[in-house]
Amino acid sequence: MSKLKSATQHIEVEVATKDLNITSVEAKATYNKIREWVENNYEFSVTNLYIAQVKRKHGILEHENYNQTGNSDGKQPQCPPDKEKAIEEALKHFKMI
C-alpha cells in the first residue's frame, strides 16, 4: 500500500491480535531475559554459550555464529548439569519448550 497525495479512497484493515497464531519461538525471550530469570531464581549466572547449547539441545535453532572461537581444536566448555537444568526451567517459564 502506498499513500498518494491525491488519493480519495482508502482501505481500513482491522486485525485482532487473538487471531494471530504466534508460536512460542516468535514470542521468545532474549538471552538477557533468560540470564536475569536464572539469576533471580537460582542465584547464579549463566553465559550465552550455555544458553545456546541448551537451546540447540531442545531443537531451538539459531542463526549461524560467525564469531567462532579461534581454537583449532574447536573445544568449547560444556554447560554443567545444574546450569543446564536452570536454563531449561527458564525456557519452560518463557514457553519456549
XYZ file of C-alpha atoms in Angstrom:
97
model
C 0.000 0.000 0.000
C 1.150 3.489 -0.611
C -0.070 6.924 0.282
C -0.740 9.232 -2.603
C -1.419 12.922 -2.180
C -4.416 12.747 -4.473
C -5.883 9.571 -3.023
C -9.556 9.928 -2.271
C -10.171 6.373 -1.215
C -8.615 4.269 1.466
C -8.967 0.801 2.906
C -9.256 0.155 6.610
C -7.978 -3.166 7.910
C -8.556 -4.430 11.427
C -6.610 -7.388 12.756
C -7.428 -8.801 16.146
C -4.328 -9.992 17.974
C -6.186 -13.000 19.329
C -6.498 -14.227 15.724
C -2.739 -14.230 15.242
C -1.095 -17.565 15.869
C 2.197 -16.559 17.422
C 4.438 -19.518 18.014
C 6.461 -19.816 21.194
C 9.643 -19.212 19.216
C 8.265 -15.945 17.828
C 7.427 -14.828 21.351
C 10.803 -15.909 22.677
C 12.756 -14.336 25.461
C 16.095 -12.696 24.854
C 19.344 -14.042 26.238
C 19.323 -11.179 28.766
C 15.844 -12.126 29.996
C 16.865 -15.769 30.341
C 20.040 -14.790 32.240
C 18.064 -12.475 34.554
C 15.442 -15.157 35.241
C 18.121 -17.728 36.123
C 19.921 -15.231 38.372
C 16.708 -14.299 40.195
C 15.561 -17.890 40.685
C 18.806 -19.829 41.091
C 21.218 -17.132 42.324
C 23.975 -17.927 39.826
C 24.746 -16.638 36.367
C 24.851 -18.430 33.038
C 26.629 -17.481 29.835
C 25.233 -17.001 26.351
C 27.243 -20.066 25.301
C 25.454 -22.253 27.836
C 22.051 -20.848 26.845
C 22.810 -21.520 23.172
C 23.889 -25.091 23.941
C 20.675 -25.839 25.840
C 18.521 -24.201 23.157
C 20.290 -26.265 20.489
C 19.746 -29.429 22.561
C 15.993 -28.759 22.531
C 15.870 -28.032 18.806
C 15.611 -24.263 19.035
C 17.744 -23.402 16.044
C 19.623 -20.160 15.993
C 21.390 -18.365 13.198
C 24.957 -19.402 12.484
C 27.556 -17.815 14.737
C 30.159 -16.121 12.559
C 32.337 -15.243 15.564
C 33.639 -18.745 16.064
C 36.392 -19.441 18.549
C 39.946 -19.170 17.297
C 40.843 -22.569 18.768
C 41.832 -25.007 16.068
C 40.691 -27.971 18.169
C 37.150 -26.498 18.347
C 36.659 -27.359 22.025
C 34.145 -25.353 23.978
C 33.269 -25.581 27.646
C 30.114 -27.655 28.117
C 27.201 -26.492 30.229
C 27.265 -28.057 33.726
C 24.157 -30.110 34.633
C 22.935 -27.679 37.325
C 23.091 -24.715 34.957
C 21.514 -26.760 32.156
C 18.557 -27.549 34.445
C 18.179 -23.862 35.382
C 18.250 -22.771 31.720
C 15.687 -25.449 30.833
C 13.423 -24.126 33.599
C 13.817 -20.600 32.215
C 12.929 -21.812 28.712
C 9.843 -23.531 30.131
C 8.942 -20.344 32.015
C 9.098 -18.349 28.771
C 7.152 -21.125 26.957
C 9.981 -21.817 24.552
C 9.993 -25.555 25.310
